[in-house]
PDB file of C-alpha atoms in Angstrom:
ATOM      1  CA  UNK U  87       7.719  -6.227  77.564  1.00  0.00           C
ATOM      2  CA  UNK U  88       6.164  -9.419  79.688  1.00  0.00           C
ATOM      3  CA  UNK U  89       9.813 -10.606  79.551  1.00  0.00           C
ATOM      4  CA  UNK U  90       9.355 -12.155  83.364  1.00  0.00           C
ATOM      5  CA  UNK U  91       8.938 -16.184  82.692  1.00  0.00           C
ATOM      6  CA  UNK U  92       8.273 -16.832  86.007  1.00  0.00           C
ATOM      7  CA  UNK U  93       4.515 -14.962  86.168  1.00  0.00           C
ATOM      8  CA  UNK U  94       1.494 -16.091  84.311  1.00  0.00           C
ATOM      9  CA  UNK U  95      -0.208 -13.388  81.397  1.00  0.00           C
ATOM     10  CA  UNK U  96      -2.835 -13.323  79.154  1.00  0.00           C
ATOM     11  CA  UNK U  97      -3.168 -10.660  76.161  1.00  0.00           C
ATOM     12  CA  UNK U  98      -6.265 -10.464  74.688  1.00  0.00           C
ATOM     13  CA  UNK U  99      -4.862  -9.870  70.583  1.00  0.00           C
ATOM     14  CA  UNK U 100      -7.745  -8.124  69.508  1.00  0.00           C
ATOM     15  CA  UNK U 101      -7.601  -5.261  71.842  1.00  0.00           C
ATOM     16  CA  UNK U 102      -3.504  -4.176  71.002  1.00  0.00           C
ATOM     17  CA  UNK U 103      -3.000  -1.947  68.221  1.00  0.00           C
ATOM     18  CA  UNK U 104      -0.624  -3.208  65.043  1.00  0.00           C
ATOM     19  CA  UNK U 105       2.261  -1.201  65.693  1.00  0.00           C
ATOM     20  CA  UNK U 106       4.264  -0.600  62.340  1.00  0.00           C
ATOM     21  CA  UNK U 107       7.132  -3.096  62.508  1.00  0.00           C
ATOM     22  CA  UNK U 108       8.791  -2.138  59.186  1.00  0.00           C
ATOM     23  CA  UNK U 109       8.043   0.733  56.820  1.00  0.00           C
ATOM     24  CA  UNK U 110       7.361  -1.738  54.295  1.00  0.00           C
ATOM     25  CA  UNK U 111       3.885  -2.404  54.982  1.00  0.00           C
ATOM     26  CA  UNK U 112       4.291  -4.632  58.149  1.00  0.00           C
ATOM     27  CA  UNK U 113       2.985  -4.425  61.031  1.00  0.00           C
ATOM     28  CA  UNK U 114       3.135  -5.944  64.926  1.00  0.00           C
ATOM     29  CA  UNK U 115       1.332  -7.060  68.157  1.00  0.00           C
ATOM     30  CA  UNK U 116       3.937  -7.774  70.786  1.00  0.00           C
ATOM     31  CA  UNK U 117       3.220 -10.167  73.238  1.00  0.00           C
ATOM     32  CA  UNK U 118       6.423 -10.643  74.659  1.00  0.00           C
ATOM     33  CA  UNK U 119       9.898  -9.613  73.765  1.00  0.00           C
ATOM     34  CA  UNK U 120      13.361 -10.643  76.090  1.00  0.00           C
ATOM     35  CA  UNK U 121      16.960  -9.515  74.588  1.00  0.00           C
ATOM     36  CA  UNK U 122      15.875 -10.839  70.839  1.00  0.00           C
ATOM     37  CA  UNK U 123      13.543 -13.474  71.487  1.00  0.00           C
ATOM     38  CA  UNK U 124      10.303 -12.280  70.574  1.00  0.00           C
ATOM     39  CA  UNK U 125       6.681 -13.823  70.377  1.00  0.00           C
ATOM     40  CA  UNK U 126       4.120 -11.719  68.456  1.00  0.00           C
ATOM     41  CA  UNK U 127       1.479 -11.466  65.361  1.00  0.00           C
ATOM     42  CA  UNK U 128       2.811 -10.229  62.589  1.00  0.00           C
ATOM     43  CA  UNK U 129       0.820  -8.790  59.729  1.00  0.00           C
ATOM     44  CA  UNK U 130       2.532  -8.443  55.822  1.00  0.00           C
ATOM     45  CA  UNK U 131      -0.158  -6.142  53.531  1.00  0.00           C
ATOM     46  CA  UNK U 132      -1.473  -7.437  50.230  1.00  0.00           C
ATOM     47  CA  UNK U 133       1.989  -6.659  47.577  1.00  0.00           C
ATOM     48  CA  UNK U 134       4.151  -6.029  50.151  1.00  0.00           C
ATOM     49  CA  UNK U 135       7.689  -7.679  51.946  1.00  0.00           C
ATOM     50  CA  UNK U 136       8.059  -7.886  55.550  1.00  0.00           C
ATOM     51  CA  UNK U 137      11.681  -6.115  55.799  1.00  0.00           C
ATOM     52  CA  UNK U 138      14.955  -5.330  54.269  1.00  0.00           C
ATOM     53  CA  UNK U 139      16.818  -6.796  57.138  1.00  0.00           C
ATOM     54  CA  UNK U 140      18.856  -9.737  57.025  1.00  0.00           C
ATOM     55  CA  UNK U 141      18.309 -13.589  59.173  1.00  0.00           C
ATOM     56  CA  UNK U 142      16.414 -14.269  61.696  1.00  0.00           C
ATOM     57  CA  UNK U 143      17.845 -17.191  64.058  1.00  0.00           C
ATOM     58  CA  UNK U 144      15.094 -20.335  65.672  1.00  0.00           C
ATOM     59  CA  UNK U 145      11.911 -19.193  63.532  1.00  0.00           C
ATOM     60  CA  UNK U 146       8.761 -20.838  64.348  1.00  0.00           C
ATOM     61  CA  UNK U 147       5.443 -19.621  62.537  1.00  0.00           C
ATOM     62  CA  UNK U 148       1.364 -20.186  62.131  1.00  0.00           C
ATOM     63  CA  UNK U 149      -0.127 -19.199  59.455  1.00  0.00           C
ATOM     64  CA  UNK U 150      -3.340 -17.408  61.063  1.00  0.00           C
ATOM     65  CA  UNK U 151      -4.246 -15.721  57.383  1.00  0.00           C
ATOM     66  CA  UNK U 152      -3.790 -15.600  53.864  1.00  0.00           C
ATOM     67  CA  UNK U 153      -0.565 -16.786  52.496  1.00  0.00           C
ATOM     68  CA  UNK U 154       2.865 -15.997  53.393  1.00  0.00           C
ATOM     69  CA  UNK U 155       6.019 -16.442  51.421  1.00  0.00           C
ATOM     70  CA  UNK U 156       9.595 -16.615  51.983  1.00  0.00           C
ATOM     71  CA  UNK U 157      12.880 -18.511  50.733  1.00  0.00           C
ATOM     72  CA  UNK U 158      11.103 -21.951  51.096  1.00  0.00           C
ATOM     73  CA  UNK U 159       7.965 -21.270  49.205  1.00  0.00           C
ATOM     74  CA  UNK U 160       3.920 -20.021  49.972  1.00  0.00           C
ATOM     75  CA  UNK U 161       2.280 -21.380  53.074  1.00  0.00           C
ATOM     76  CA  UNK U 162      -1.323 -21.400  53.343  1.00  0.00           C
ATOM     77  CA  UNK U 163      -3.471 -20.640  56.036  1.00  0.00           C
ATOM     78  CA  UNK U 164      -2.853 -23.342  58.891  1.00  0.00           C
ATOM     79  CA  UNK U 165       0.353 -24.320  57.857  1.00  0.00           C
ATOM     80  CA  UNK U 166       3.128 -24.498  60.847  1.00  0.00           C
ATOM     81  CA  UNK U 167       6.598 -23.619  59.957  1.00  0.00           C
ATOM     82  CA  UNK U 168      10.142 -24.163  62.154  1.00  0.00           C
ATOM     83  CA  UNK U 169      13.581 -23.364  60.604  1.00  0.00           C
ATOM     84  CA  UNK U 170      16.898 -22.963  62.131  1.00  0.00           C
ATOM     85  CA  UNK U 171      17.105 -19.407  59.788  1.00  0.00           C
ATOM     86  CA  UNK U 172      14.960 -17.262  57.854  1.00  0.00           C
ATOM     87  CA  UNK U 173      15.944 -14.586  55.194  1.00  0.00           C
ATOM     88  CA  UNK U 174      13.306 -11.645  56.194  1.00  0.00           C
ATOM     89  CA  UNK U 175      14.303 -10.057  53.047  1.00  0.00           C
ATOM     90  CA  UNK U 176      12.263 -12.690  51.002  1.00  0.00           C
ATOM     91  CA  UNK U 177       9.487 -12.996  53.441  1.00  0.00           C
ATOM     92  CA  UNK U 178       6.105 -11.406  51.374  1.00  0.00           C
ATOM     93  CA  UNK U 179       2.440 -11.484  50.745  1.00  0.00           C
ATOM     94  CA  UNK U 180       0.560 -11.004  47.581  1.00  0.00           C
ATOM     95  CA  UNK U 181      -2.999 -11.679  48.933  1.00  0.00           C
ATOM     96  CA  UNK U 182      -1.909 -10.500  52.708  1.00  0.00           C
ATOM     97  CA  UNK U 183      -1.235 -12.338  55.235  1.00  0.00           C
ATOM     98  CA  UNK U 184      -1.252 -12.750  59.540  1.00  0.00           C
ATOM     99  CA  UNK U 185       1.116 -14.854  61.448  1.00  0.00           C
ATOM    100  CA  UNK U 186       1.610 -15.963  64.974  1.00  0.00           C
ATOM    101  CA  UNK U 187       5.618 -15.980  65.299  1.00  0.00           C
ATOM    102  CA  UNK U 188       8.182 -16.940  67.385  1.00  0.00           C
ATOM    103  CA  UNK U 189      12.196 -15.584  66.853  1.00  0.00           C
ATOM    104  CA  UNK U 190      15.346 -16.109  68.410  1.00  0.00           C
ATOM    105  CA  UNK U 191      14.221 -18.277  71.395  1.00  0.00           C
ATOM    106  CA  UNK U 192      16.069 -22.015  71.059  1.00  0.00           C
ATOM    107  CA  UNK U 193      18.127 -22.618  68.276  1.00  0.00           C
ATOM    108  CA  UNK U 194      18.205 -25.980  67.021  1.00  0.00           C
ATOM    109  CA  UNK U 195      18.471 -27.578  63.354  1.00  0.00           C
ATOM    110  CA  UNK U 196      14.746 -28.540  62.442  1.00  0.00           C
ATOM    111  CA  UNK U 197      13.157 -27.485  59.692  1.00  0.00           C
ATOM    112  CA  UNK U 198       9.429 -29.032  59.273  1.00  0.00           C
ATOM    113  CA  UNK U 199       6.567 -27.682  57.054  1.00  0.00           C
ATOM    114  CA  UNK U 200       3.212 -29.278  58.178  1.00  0.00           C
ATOM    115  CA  UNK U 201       0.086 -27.825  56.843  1.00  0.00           C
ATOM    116  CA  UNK U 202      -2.681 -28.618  59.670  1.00  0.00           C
ATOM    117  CA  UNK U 203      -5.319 -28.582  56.538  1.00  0.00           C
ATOM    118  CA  UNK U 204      -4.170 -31.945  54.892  1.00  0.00           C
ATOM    119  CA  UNK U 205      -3.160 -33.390  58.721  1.00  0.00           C
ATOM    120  CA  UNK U 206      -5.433 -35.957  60.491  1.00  0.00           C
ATOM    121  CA  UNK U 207      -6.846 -35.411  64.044  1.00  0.00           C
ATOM    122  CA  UNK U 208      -5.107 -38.476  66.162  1.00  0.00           C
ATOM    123  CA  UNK U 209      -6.727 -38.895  69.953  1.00  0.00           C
ATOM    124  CA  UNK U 210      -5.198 -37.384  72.466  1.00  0.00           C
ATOM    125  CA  UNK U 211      -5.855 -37.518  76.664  1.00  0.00           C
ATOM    126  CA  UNK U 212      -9.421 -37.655  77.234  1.00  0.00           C
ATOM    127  CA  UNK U 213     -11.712 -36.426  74.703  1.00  0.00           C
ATOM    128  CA  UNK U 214      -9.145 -34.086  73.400  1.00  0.00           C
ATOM    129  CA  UNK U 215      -7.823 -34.633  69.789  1.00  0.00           C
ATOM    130  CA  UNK U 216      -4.159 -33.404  68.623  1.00  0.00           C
ATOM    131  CA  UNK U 217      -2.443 -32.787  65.497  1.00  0.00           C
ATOM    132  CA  UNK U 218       1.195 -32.870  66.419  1.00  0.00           C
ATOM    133  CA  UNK U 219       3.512 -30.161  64.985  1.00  0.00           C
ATOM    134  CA  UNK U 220       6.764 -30.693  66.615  1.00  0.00           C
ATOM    135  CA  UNK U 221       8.439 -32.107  69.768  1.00  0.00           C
ATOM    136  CA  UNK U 222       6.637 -29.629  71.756  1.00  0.00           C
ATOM    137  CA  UNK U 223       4.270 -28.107  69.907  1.00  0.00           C
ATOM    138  CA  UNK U 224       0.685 -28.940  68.826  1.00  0.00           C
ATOM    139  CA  UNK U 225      -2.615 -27.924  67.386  1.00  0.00           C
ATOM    140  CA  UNK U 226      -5.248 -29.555  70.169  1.00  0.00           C
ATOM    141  CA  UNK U 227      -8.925 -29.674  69.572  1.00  0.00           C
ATOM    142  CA  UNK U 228     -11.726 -29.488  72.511  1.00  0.00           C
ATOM    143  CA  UNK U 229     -15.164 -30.863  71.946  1.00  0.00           C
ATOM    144  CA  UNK U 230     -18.126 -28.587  73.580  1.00  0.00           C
ATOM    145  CA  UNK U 231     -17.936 -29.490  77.501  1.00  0.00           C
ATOM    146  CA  UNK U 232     -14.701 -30.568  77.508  1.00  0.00           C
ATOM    147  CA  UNK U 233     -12.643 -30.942  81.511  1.00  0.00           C
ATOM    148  CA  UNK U 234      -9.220 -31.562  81.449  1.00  0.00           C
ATOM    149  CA  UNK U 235      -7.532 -33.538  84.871  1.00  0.00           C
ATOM    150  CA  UNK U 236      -5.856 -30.253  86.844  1.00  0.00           C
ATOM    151  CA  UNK U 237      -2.339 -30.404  86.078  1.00  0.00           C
ATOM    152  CA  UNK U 238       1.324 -29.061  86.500  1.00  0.00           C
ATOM    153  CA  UNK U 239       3.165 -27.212  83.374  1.00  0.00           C
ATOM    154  CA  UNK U 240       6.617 -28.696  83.837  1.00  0.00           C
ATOM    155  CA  UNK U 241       8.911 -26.298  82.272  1.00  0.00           C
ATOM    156  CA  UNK U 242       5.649 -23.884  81.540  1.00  0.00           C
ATOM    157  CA  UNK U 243       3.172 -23.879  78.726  1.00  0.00           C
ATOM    158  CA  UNK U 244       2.150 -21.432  76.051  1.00  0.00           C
ATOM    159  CA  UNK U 245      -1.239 -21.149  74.131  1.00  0.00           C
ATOM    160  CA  UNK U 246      -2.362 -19.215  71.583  1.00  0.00           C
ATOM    161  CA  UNK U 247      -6.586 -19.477  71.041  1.00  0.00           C
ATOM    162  CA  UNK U 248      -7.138 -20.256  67.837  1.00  0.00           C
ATOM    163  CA  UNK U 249     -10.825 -20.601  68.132  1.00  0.00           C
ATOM    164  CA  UNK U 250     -13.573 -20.948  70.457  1.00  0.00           C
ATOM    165  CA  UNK U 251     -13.068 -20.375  74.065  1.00  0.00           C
ATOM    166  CA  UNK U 252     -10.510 -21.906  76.508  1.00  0.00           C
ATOM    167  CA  UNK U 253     -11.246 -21.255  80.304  1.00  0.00           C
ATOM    168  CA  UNK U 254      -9.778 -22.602  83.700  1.00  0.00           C
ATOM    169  CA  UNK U 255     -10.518 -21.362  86.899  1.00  0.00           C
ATOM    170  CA  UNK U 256      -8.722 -17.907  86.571  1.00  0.00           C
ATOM    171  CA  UNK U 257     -10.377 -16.478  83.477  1.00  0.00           C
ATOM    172  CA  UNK U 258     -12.006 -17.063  80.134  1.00  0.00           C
ATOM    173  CA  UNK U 259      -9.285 -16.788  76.923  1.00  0.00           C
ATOM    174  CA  UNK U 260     -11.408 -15.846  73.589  1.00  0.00           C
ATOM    175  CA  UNK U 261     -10.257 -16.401  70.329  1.00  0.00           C
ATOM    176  CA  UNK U 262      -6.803 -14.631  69.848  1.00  0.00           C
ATOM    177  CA  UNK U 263      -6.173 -14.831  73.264  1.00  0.00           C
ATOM    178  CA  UNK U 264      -2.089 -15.760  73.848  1.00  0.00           C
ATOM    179  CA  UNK U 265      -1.295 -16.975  77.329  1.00  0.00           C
ATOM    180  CA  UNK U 266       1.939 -18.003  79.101  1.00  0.00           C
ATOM    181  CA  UNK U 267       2.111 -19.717  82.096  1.00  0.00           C
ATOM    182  CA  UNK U 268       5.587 -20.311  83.921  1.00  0.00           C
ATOM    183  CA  UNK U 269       7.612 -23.771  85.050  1.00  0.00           C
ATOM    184  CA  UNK U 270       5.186 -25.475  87.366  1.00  0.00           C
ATOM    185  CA  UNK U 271       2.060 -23.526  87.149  1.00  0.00           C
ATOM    186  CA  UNK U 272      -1.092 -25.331  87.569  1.00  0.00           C
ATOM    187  CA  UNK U 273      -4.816 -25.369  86.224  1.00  0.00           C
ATOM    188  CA  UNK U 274      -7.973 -26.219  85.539  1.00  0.00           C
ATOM    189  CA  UNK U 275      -9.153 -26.216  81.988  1.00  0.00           C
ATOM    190  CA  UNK U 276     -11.877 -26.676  80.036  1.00  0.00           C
ATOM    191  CA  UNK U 277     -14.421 -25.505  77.671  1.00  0.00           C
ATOM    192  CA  UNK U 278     -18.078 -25.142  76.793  1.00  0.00           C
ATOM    193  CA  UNK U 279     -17.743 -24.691  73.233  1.00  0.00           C
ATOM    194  CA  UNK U 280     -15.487 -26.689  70.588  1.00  0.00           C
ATOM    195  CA  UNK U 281     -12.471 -24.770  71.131  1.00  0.00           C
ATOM    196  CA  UNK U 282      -8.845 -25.569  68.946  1.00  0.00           C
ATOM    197  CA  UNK U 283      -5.898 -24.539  70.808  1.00  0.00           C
ATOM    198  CA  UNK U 284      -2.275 -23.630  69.692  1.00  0.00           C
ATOM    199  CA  UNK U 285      -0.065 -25.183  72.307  1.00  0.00           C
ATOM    200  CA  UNK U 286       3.611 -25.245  73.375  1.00  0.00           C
ATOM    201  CA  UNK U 287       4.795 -26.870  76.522  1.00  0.00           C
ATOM    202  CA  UNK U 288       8.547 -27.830  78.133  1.00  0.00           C
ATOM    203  CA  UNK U 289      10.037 -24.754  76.799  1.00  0.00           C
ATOM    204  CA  UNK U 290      10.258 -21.785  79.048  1.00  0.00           C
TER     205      UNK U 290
END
């Protein structure tokens, strides 16, 4: 499933089903999935574990809803998590929760915990506005009528919406929107409402 790197996509969230992931009260939207790397949402029910499997390699989370748990403690809605390994037989919510995820892609030894709540806005190109969330990864903020210079994606770029609306001159991505565009893609982006972006660049 949209395990080709070298096209652009877009998958509008909102309109895919959650697909039961475990039997466990867990649930999935796909987006992409490539031997066992895997980007998708992932929903845990209110009292309920995500799994009785084991570890999960290169784990990289947003916390999209509610509050998720695992071996390293509760995270709140906008927190960001990256760990070189996660036990999924810890991993819970009491209230509920939603996450974006990532699994299995590059492993590496970071572990950070930043929650985007308690995080200051520092200026990025243009009018734009970034909170930084790891070497390649960011939270970027668009005020209303926001252009960006057209630019190249070296080594691709990822986005997830997170709200408003991001547009460039092939479509318009609502909130929940993920796109993935491959090594040197280009575009034309910009907004016409405040619009906060979950983006990931360098990595494909």
């Amino acid at each position: 499933m949209n395990s080709d790197y070298e096209k652009k996509i877009s998958i509008e969230s909102n309109a895919l089903d959650w697909i039961e992931y475990t039997p466990f009260n867990s649930y999935i939207k796909q987006f992409s999935k490539r031997q066992k790397e895997e980007t998708s949402l992932v929903k845990i029910n209110k009292d309920s574990i995500l799994s009785k499997k084991d570890i999960v390699n290169s784990i990289e989370i947003f916390v999209l809803e509610g509050i998720y748990t695992n071996e390293f403690g509760s995270f709140e809605k906008g927190t960001y998590l990256k760990f070189p390994k996660e036990n999924e037989r810890y991993v819970k919510s009491q209230e509920g929760c939603v996450v974006f995820r990532k699994i299995n892609y590059k492993h590496n030894n970071e572990e950070l915990i930043v929650n985007t709540n308690k995080s200051q806005w520092l200026q990025g190109q243009g009018n734009l506005t970034v909170i930084p969330l790891s070497e390649q990864t960011a939270l970027v903020k668009w005020p209303k009528d926001e252009r960006f210079i057209p630019h190249k994606h070296w080594g691709g770029e990822e986005i997830l919406v997170l709200s408003g609306t991001f547009i460039d001159e092939y479509d318009k991505y609502k909130k929940g929107c993920w796109i993935r565009s491959p090594h040197l893609s280009e575009h034309f982006p910009y907004v016409e409402e405040e619009t906060i972006i979950f983006v990931k660049t360098g990595h494909l």
